[in-house]
Amino acid sequence: MNTTTLKRPSPTRSPFPARAGHPLCTELLHSFAPWAGVAVLFTLMVAMGSKSAQWQGSWGETQSELHILSALLGGPLAAAAGCWQGGRERRRHTAELRATAARGPLAQFLVASLPVAAWVSAGYVSTAVGALLATWPYASAGRPVLSALPADAAFLVAFTLVGHVVGRLVAWRPAPPVLAGCAYVALAVPTYQTSGVRHLSPVAAESMSLSLPVWWQPLAMTAWTGGLAVAAVLAYAARRRYTALLPLAAATAAAMLVAQTGDAMWRDDPLFERQVCDTSLRPNICVNAMYRGLLPKVSAALSDVTGRLEGVENLPVRFEDLPGEPKPDEAQLPILTPLGWYVVRGELINPQQYAWEAAAALTGISVQCEARGNDERAHRVDNTVTDWLSPNPVREDMDEHSERQARKGGDEKELARIKADKKALAHLTSMSDEGRRDWLTGYFATVDSCDPSKVPTL
């Protein structure tokens, strides 16, 4: 039986050679660049996370913290990453081979540096998106300033490119960390200046938590930092190095504009000039419009204070929460900011202490005059009214500790003072409701007076 051997046809070769991957894609995916982005992402996320209680709940605080950390930590890290990438050919001993490549010096520079810059900016953008999403559930008013995000990303790209130039020029392995340290100092030092020069550093934008930038501020900062970076790149790698003069001129003009404008680059946020009020209580309770979502929680925390004042006359009209001193018929609401002190993620973390401070704002304790504060009787009356309006366990523990120490040390004067304080509080507590309302009405008529003799006896 004859068998026929079947031969597999030989594969035909394509007349077109296989296209090799673009060097930019190779650098983008298979080089040091992704690790630079991961380093920036990890650094900024850890730094932001460690301070989350201080910014989570306010768009302004979130972006201010993100902006400062991305400049102060991300900038030096970006410069170091660019410097390390710039010295790669020298470490691999391929600098001479690179010089014989068909592409020009500028194209070679961009192919090697842009992937690192892209990954560094991607690390920042990922952190920014995460921070804004973390704030969104707790921010009750305002909006993020989105124009600041591209400006911060451009700043990190600029530092990466400048670092790459330094890495090409400096044949020294410790150059990246040294450059990072120098960048940190260069960013931090201008913030200690009082002139407009301080605004040339992005770190100096701490007012971003309370103010909004004018529309051209992000553009000017991008022109300032980006212009310097482009000038450095062209001066190093361009065939016609005089082309670096154009971006250098743009950077100089932007720097002069920023330095001369100074604080005028920031305008007051209109929300900080308004407040929202709960008029169902007396005194009314008003919180800054920027934190209007906290109004129900503040009202609940002060409900015992306002409840004990029902029927009492001569009270302030409202608790106010605006910049500056309260009006004569107003009392200062205990501060809600900075975040992390009383407010964390939209919640009052110590309502009892907050209520006690609100009570103190109503009484003579808040009167800044030496005569009333130094008069033992008047001072005792002020403290007694405050403690009756809002009993404070922390203050009670402190009084008990003081009494134990006084007994241990045989301090009869201190023991007498503590006994008199307890007697005054017991007297106010034991009054009838009507009698206490009448006495408190007379007392609150004197809280703005510095004359201790006008304070009613208790």
PDB file of N, CA, C and O in Angstrom, residues 246-293:
ATOM      1  N   LEU A 246      13.231  82.357  24.124  1.00  0.00           N
ATOM      2  CA  LEU A 246      11.798  82.651  24.098  1.00  0.00           C
ATOM      3  C   LEU A 246      11.092  82.110  25.343  1.00  0.00           C
ATOM      4  O   LEU A 246      10.393  82.870  26.033  1.00  0.00           O
ATOM      5  N   PRO A 247      11.208  80.819  25.695  1.00  0.00           N
ATOM      6  CA  PRO A 247      10.562  80.369  26.939  1.00  0.00           C
ATOM      7  C   PRO A 247      11.157  81.015  28.184  1.00  0.00           C
ATOM      8  O   PRO A 247      10.448  81.213  29.178  1.00  0.00           O
ATOM      9  N   LEU A 248      12.450  81.378  28.129  1.00  0.00           N
ATOM     10  CA  LEU A 248      13.044  82.065  29.273  1.00  0.00           C
ATOM     11  C   LEU A 248      12.419  83.439  29.460  1.00  0.00           C
ATOM     12  O   LEU A 248      12.151  83.870  30.595  1.00  0.00           O
ATOM     13  N   ALA A 249      12.143  84.126  28.349  1.00  0.00           N
ATOM     14  CA  ALA A 249      11.482  85.431  28.439  1.00  0.00           C
ATOM     15  C   ALA A 249      10.062  85.283  28.981  1.00  0.00           C
ATOM     16  O   ALA A 249       9.604  86.097  29.796  1.00  0.00           O
ATOM     17  N   ALA A 250       9.351  84.233  28.550  1.00  0.00           N
ATOM     18  CA  ALA A 250       7.994  83.994  29.053  1.00  0.00           C
ATOM     19  C   ALA A 250       8.018  83.706  30.553  1.00  0.00           C
ATOM     20  O   ALA A 250       7.173  84.196  31.315  1.00  0.00           O
ATOM     21  N   ALA A 251       9.007  82.916  30.994  1.00  0.00           N
ATOM     22  CA  ALA A 251       9.119  82.610  32.418  1.00  0.00           C
ATOM     23  C   ALA A 251       9.428  83.863  33.223  1.00  0.00           C
ATOM     24  O   ALA A 251       8.876  84.073  34.315  1.00  0.00           O
ATOM     25  N   THR A 252      10.292  84.722  32.698  1.00  0.00           N
ATOM     26  CA  THR A 252      10.642  85.961  33.394  1.00  0.00           C
ATOM     27  C   THR A 252       9.433  86.881  33.513  1.00  0.00           C
ATOM     28  O   THR A 252       9.178  87.467  34.581  1.00  0.00           O
ATOM     29  N   ALA A 253       8.667  87.001  32.430  1.00  0.00           N
ATOM     30  CA  ALA A 253       7.478  87.855  32.468  1.00  0.00           C
ATOM     31  C   ALA A 253       6.456  87.319  33.472  1.00  0.00           C
ATOM     32  O   ALA A 253       5.851  88.086  34.237  1.00  0.00           O
ATOM     33  N   ALA A 254       6.263  86.004  33.466  1.00  0.00           N
ATOM     34  CA  ALA A 254       5.314  85.413  34.407  1.00  0.00           C
ATOM     35  C   ALA A 254       5.787  85.597  35.846  1.00  0.00           C
ATOM     36  O   ALA A 254       4.987  85.883  36.748  1.00  0.00           O
ATOM     37  N   ALA A 255       7.100  85.464  36.078  1.00  0.00           N
ATOM     38  CA  ALA A 255       7.631  85.644  37.433  1.00  0.00           C
ATOM     39  C   ALA A 255       7.431  87.070  37.912  1.00  0.00           C
ATOM     40  O   ALA A 255       7.073  87.306  39.085  1.00  0.00           O
ATOM     41  N   MET A 256       7.647  88.039  37.041  1.00  0.00           N
ATOM     42  CA  MET A 256       7.444  89.439  37.427  1.00  0.00           C
ATOM     43  C   MET A 256       5.975  89.710  37.741  1.00  0.00           C
ATOM     44  O   MET A 256       5.653  90.406  38.710  1.00  0.00           O
ATOM     45  N   LEU A 257       5.081  89.113  36.949  1.00  0.00           N
ATOM     46  CA  LEU A 257       3.654  89.301  37.198  1.00  0.00           C
ATOM     47  C   LEU A 257       3.259  88.702  38.548  1.00  0.00           C
ATOM     48  O   LEU A 257       2.537  89.338  39.334  1.00  0.00           O
ATOM     49  N   VAL A 258       3.740  87.500  38.828  1.00  0.00           N
ATOM     50  CA  VAL A 258       3.398  86.836  40.087  1.00  0.00           C
ATOM     51  C   VAL A 258       3.960  87.599  41.280  1.00  0.00           C
ATOM     52  O   VAL A 258       3.268  87.836  42.280  1.00  0.00           O
ATOM     53  N   ALA A 259       5.228  87.996  41.197  1.00  0.00           N
ATOM     54  CA  ALA A 259       5.872  88.672  42.322  1.00  0.00           C
ATOM     55  C   ALA A 259       5.259  90.040  42.588  1.00  0.00           C
ATOM     56  O   ALA A 259       5.091  90.451  43.748  1.00  0.00           O
ATOM     57  N   GLN A 260       4.925  90.779  41.532  1.00  0.00           N
ATOM     58  CA  GLN A 260       4.370  92.119  41.717  1.00  0.00           C
ATOM     59  C   GLN A 260       2.919  92.082  42.181  1.00  0.00           C
ATOM     60  O   GLN A 260       2.484  92.950  42.944  1.00  0.00           O
ATOM     61  N   THR A 261       2.178  91.067  41.746  1.00  0.00           N
ATOM     62  CA  THR A 261       0.772  90.962  42.148  1.00  0.00           C
ATOM     63  C   THR A 261       0.659  90.473  43.579  1.00  0.00           C
ATOM     64  O   THR A 261      -0.157  90.966  44.367  1.00  0.00           O
ATOM     65  N   GLY A 262       1.463  89.479  43.956  1.00  0.00           N
ATOM     66  CA  GLY A 262       1.497  88.995  45.329  1.00  0.00           C
ATOM     67  C   GLY A 262       0.166  88.459  45.818  1.00  0.00           C
ATOM     68  O   GLY A 262      -0.501  87.659  45.151  1.00  0.00           O
ATOM     69  N   ASP A 263      -0.247  88.948  46.983  1.00  0.00           N
ATOM     70  CA  ASP A 263      -1.479  88.455  47.604  1.00  0.00           C
ATOM     71  C   ASP A 263      -2.717  88.788  46.787  1.00  0.00           C
ATOM     72  O   ASP A 263      -3.777  88.180  47.010  1.00  0.00           O
ATOM     73  N   ALA A 264      -2.617  89.739  45.877  1.00  0.00           N
ATOM     74  CA  ALA A 264      -3.782  90.092  45.057  1.00  0.00           C
ATOM     75  C   ALA A 264      -4.152  88.985  44.079  1.00  0.00           C
ATOM     76  O   ALA A 264      -5.199  89.069  43.429  1.00  0.00           O
ATOM     77  N   MET A 265      -3.296  87.958  43.955  1.00  0.00           N
ATOM     78  CA  MET A 265      -3.658  86.818  43.105  1.00  0.00           C
ATOM     79  C   MET A 265      -4.760  85.976  43.731  1.00  0.00           C
ATOM     80  O   MET A 265      -5.283  85.067  43.092  1.00  0.00           O
ATOM     81  N   TRP A 266      -5.103  86.280  44.973  1.00  0.00           N
ATOM     82  CA  TRP A 266      -6.124  85.502  45.683  1.00  0.00           C
ATOM     83  C   TRP A 266      -7.259  86.428  46.095  1.00  0.00           C
ATOM     84  O   TRP A 266      -7.042  87.524  46.571  1.00  0.00           O
ATOM     85  N   ARG A 267      -8.464  85.975  45.906  1.00  0.00           N
ATOM     86  CA  ARG A 267      -9.643  86.756  46.303  1.00  0.00           C
ATOM     87  C   ARG A 267     -10.429  85.967  47.350  1.00  0.00           C
ATOM     88  O   ARG A 267     -10.412  84.739  47.374  1.00  0.00           O
ATOM     89  N   ASP A 268     -11.105  86.693  48.206  1.00  0.00           N
ATOM     90  CA  ASP A 268     -11.873  86.049  49.263  1.00  0.00           C
ATOM     91  C   ASP A 268     -12.981  85.186  48.678  1.00  0.00           C
ATOM     92  O   ASP A 268     -13.656  85.578  47.723  1.00  0.00           O
ATOM     93  N   ASP A 269     -13.141  84.025  49.257  1.00  0.00           N
ATOM     94  CA  ASP A 269     -14.230  83.147  48.851  1.00  0.00           C
ATOM     95  C   ASP A 269     -15.540  83.747  49.358  1.00  0.00           C
ATOM     96  O   ASP A 269     -15.686  83.993  50.554  1.00  0.00           O
ATOM     97  N   PRO A 270     -16.518  84.020  48.473  1.00  0.00           N
ATOM     98  CA  PRO A 270     -17.764  84.652  48.929  1.00  0.00           C
ATOM     99  C   PRO A 270     -18.490  83.853  50.003  1.00  0.00           C
ATOM    100  O   PRO A 270     -19.200  84.430  50.837  1.00  0.00           O
ATOM    101  N   LEU A 271     -18.325  82.537  50.012  1.00  0.00           N
ATOM    102  CA  LEU A 271     -19.022  81.721  51.003  1.00  0.00           C
ATOM    103  C   LEU A 271     -18.569  82.041  52.424  1.00  0.00           C
ATOM    104  O   LEU A 271     -19.351  81.929  53.374  1.00  0.00           O
ATOM    105  N   PHE A 272     -17.296  82.446  52.584  1.00  0.00           N
ATOM    106  CA  PHE A 272     -16.788  82.744  53.912  1.00  0.00           C
ATOM    107  C   PHE A 272     -17.361  84.039  54.479  1.00  0.00           C
ATOM    108  O   PHE A 272     -17.208  84.314  55.668  1.00  0.00           O
ATOM    109  N   GLU A 273     -18.004  84.834  53.648  1.00  0.00           N
ATOM    110  CA  GLU A 273     -18.592  86.083  54.109  1.00  0.00           C
ATOM    111  C   GLU A 273     -20.067  85.924  54.446  1.00  0.00           C
ATOM    112  O   GLU A 273     -20.719  86.897  54.818  1.00  0.00           O
ATOM    113  N   ARG A 274     -20.602  84.699  54.304  1.00  0.00           N
ATOM    114  CA  ARG A 274     -22.015  84.466  54.596  1.00  0.00           C
ATOM    115  C   ARG A 274     -22.147  83.381  55.659  1.00  0.00           C
ATOM    116  O   ARG A 274     -21.204  82.636  55.927  1.00  0.00           O
ATOM    117  N   GLN A 275     -23.319  83.312  56.257  1.00  0.00           N
ATOM    118  CA  GLN A 275     -23.593  82.267  57.237  1.00  0.00           C
ATOM    119  C   GLN A 275     -25.047  81.818  57.115  1.00  0.00           C
ATOM    120  O   GLN A 275     -25.893  82.544  56.583  1.00  0.00           O
ATOM    121  N   VAL A 276     -25.300  80.628  57.585  1.00  0.00           N
ATOM    122  CA  VAL A 276     -26.660  80.088  57.618  1.00  0.00           C
ATOM    123  C   VAL A 276     -27.033  79.889  59.078  1.00  0.00           C
ATOM    124  O   VAL A 276     -26.180  79.564  59.910  1.00  0.00           O
ATOM    125  N   CYS A 277     -28.330  80.112  59.388  1.00  0.00           N
ATOM    126  CA  CYS A 277     -28.740  80.185  60.789  1.00  0.00           C
ATOM    127  C   CYS A 277     -29.917  79.262  61.086  1.00  0.00           C
ATOM    128  O   CYS A 277     -30.763  79.011  60.226  1.00  0.00           O
ATOM    129  N   ASP A 278     -29.921  78.793  62.306  1.00  0.00           N
ATOM    130  CA  ASP A 278     -31.060  78.073  62.870  1.00  0.00           C
ATOM    131  C   ASP A 278     -31.790  79.044  63.789  1.00  0.00           C
ATOM    132  O   ASP A 278     -31.323  79.359  64.890  1.00  0.00           O
ATOM    133  N   THR A 279     -32.932  79.547  63.322  1.00  0.00           N
ATOM    134  CA  THR A 279     -33.666  80.562  64.080  1.00  0.00           C
ATOM    135  C   THR A 279     -34.693  79.950  65.026  1.00  0.00           C
ATOM    136  O   THR A 279     -35.436  80.689  65.683  1.00  0.00           O
ATOM    137  N   SER A 280     -34.745  78.625  65.102  1.00  0.00           N
ATOM    138  CA  SER A 280     -35.696  77.980  66.013  1.00  0.00           C
ATOM    139  C   SER A 280     -35.192  78.003  67.448  1.00  0.00           C
ATOM    140  O   SER A 280     -35.959  77.703  68.373  1.00  0.00           O
ATOM    141  N   LEU A 281     -33.918  78.317  67.648  1.00  0.00           N
ATOM    142  CA  LEU A 281     -33.338  78.354  68.983  1.00  0.00           C
ATOM    143  C   LEU A 281     -33.045  79.796  69.379  1.00  0.00           C
ATOM    144  O   LEU A 281     -32.898  80.675  68.523  1.00  0.00           O
ATOM    145  N   ARG A 282     -32.908  80.028  70.655  1.00  0.00           N
ATOM    146  CA  ARG A 282     -32.593  81.365  71.156  1.00  0.00           C
ATOM    147  C   ARG A 282     -31.508  81.261  72.224  1.00  0.00           C
ATOM    148  O   ARG A 282     -31.714  80.576  73.232  1.00  0.00           O
ATOM    149  N   PRO A 283     -30.354  81.882  71.946  1.00  0.00           N
ATOM    150  CA  PRO A 283     -29.980  82.657  70.770  1.00  0.00           C
ATOM    151  C   PRO A 283     -29.972  81.806  69.489  1.00  0.00           C
ATOM    152  O   PRO A 283     -29.779  80.602  69.545  1.00  0.00           O
ATOM    153  N   ASN A 284     -30.182  82.504  68.339  1.00  0.00           N
ATOM    154  CA  ASN A 284     -30.053  81.813  67.058  1.00  0.00           C
ATOM    155  C   ASN A 284     -28.643  81.280  66.910  1.00  0.00           C
ATOM    156  O   ASN A 284     -27.690  81.844  67.471  1.00  0.00           O
ATOM    157  N   ILE A 285     -28.514  80.212  66.158  1.00  0.00           N
ATOM    158  CA  ILE A 285     -27.191  79.610  65.943  1.00  0.00           C
ATOM    159  C   ILE A 285     -26.865  79.715  64.462  1.00  0.00           C
ATOM    160  O   ILE A 285     -27.607  79.199  63.620  1.00  0.00           O
ATOM    161  N   CYS A 286     -25.765  80.373  64.162  1.00  0.00           N
ATOM    162  CA  CYS A 286     -25.340  80.578  62.780  1.00  0.00           C
ATOM    163  C   CYS A 286     -23.955  79.980  62.575  1.00  0.00           C
ATOM    164  O   CYS A 286     -23.065  80.184  63.406  1.00  0.00           O
ATOM    165  N   VAL A 287     -23.770  79.264  61.490  1.00  0.00           N
ATOM    166  CA  VAL A 287     -22.460  78.740  61.128  1.00  0.00           C
ATOM    167  C   VAL A 287     -22.072  79.319  59.776  1.00  0.00           C
ATOM    168  O   VAL A 287     -22.932  79.735  58.985  1.00  0.00           O
ATOM    169  N   ASN A 288     -20.795  79.347  59.522  1.00  0.00           N
ATOM    170  CA  ASN A 288     -20.300  79.848  58.245  1.00  0.00           C
ATOM    171  C   ASN A 288     -20.892  79.040  57.108  1.00  0.00           C
ATOM    172  O   ASN A 288     -21.026  77.818  57.198  1.00  0.00           O
ATOM    173  N   ALA A 289     -21.259  79.726  56.030  1.00  0.00           N
ATOM    174  CA  ALA A 289     -21.908  79.059  54.901  1.00  0.00           C
ATOM    175  C   ALA A 289     -21.026  77.980  54.289  1.00  0.00           C
ATOM    176  O   ALA A 289     -21.533  77.058  53.651  1.00  0.00           O
ATOM    177  N   MET A 290     -19.712  78.083  54.476  1.00  0.00           N
ATOM    178  CA  MET A 290     -18.817  77.067  53.937  1.00  0.00           C
ATOM    179  C   MET A 290     -19.035  75.722  54.628  1.00  0.00           C
ATOM    180  O   MET A 290     -18.767  74.667  54.050  1.00  0.00           O
ATOM    181  N   TYR A 291     -19.549  75.753  55.855  1.00  0.00           N
ATOM    182  CA  TYR A 291     -19.762  74.517  56.619  1.00  0.00           C
ATOM    183  C   TYR A 291     -21.230  74.389  57.033  1.00  0.00           C
ATOM    184  O   TYR A 291     -21.546  73.974  58.140  1.00  0.00           O
ATOM    185  N   ARG A 292     -22.118  74.748  56.138  1.00  0.00           N
ATOM    186  CA  ARG A 292     -23.545  74.759  56.470  1.00  0.00           C
ATOM    187  C   ARG A 292     -24.070  73.365  56.802  1.00  0.00           C
ATOM    188  O   ARG A 292     -25.064  73.232  57.517  1.00  0.00           O
ATOM    189  N   GLY A 293     -23.419  72.328  56.314  1.00  0.00           N
ATOM    190  CA  GLY A 293     -23.852  70.974  56.650  1.00  0.00           C
ATOM    191  C   GLY A 293     -23.691  70.643  58.117  1.00  0.00           C
ATOM    192  O   GLY A 293     -24.292  69.685  58.612  1.00  0.00           O
TER     193      GLY A 293
END
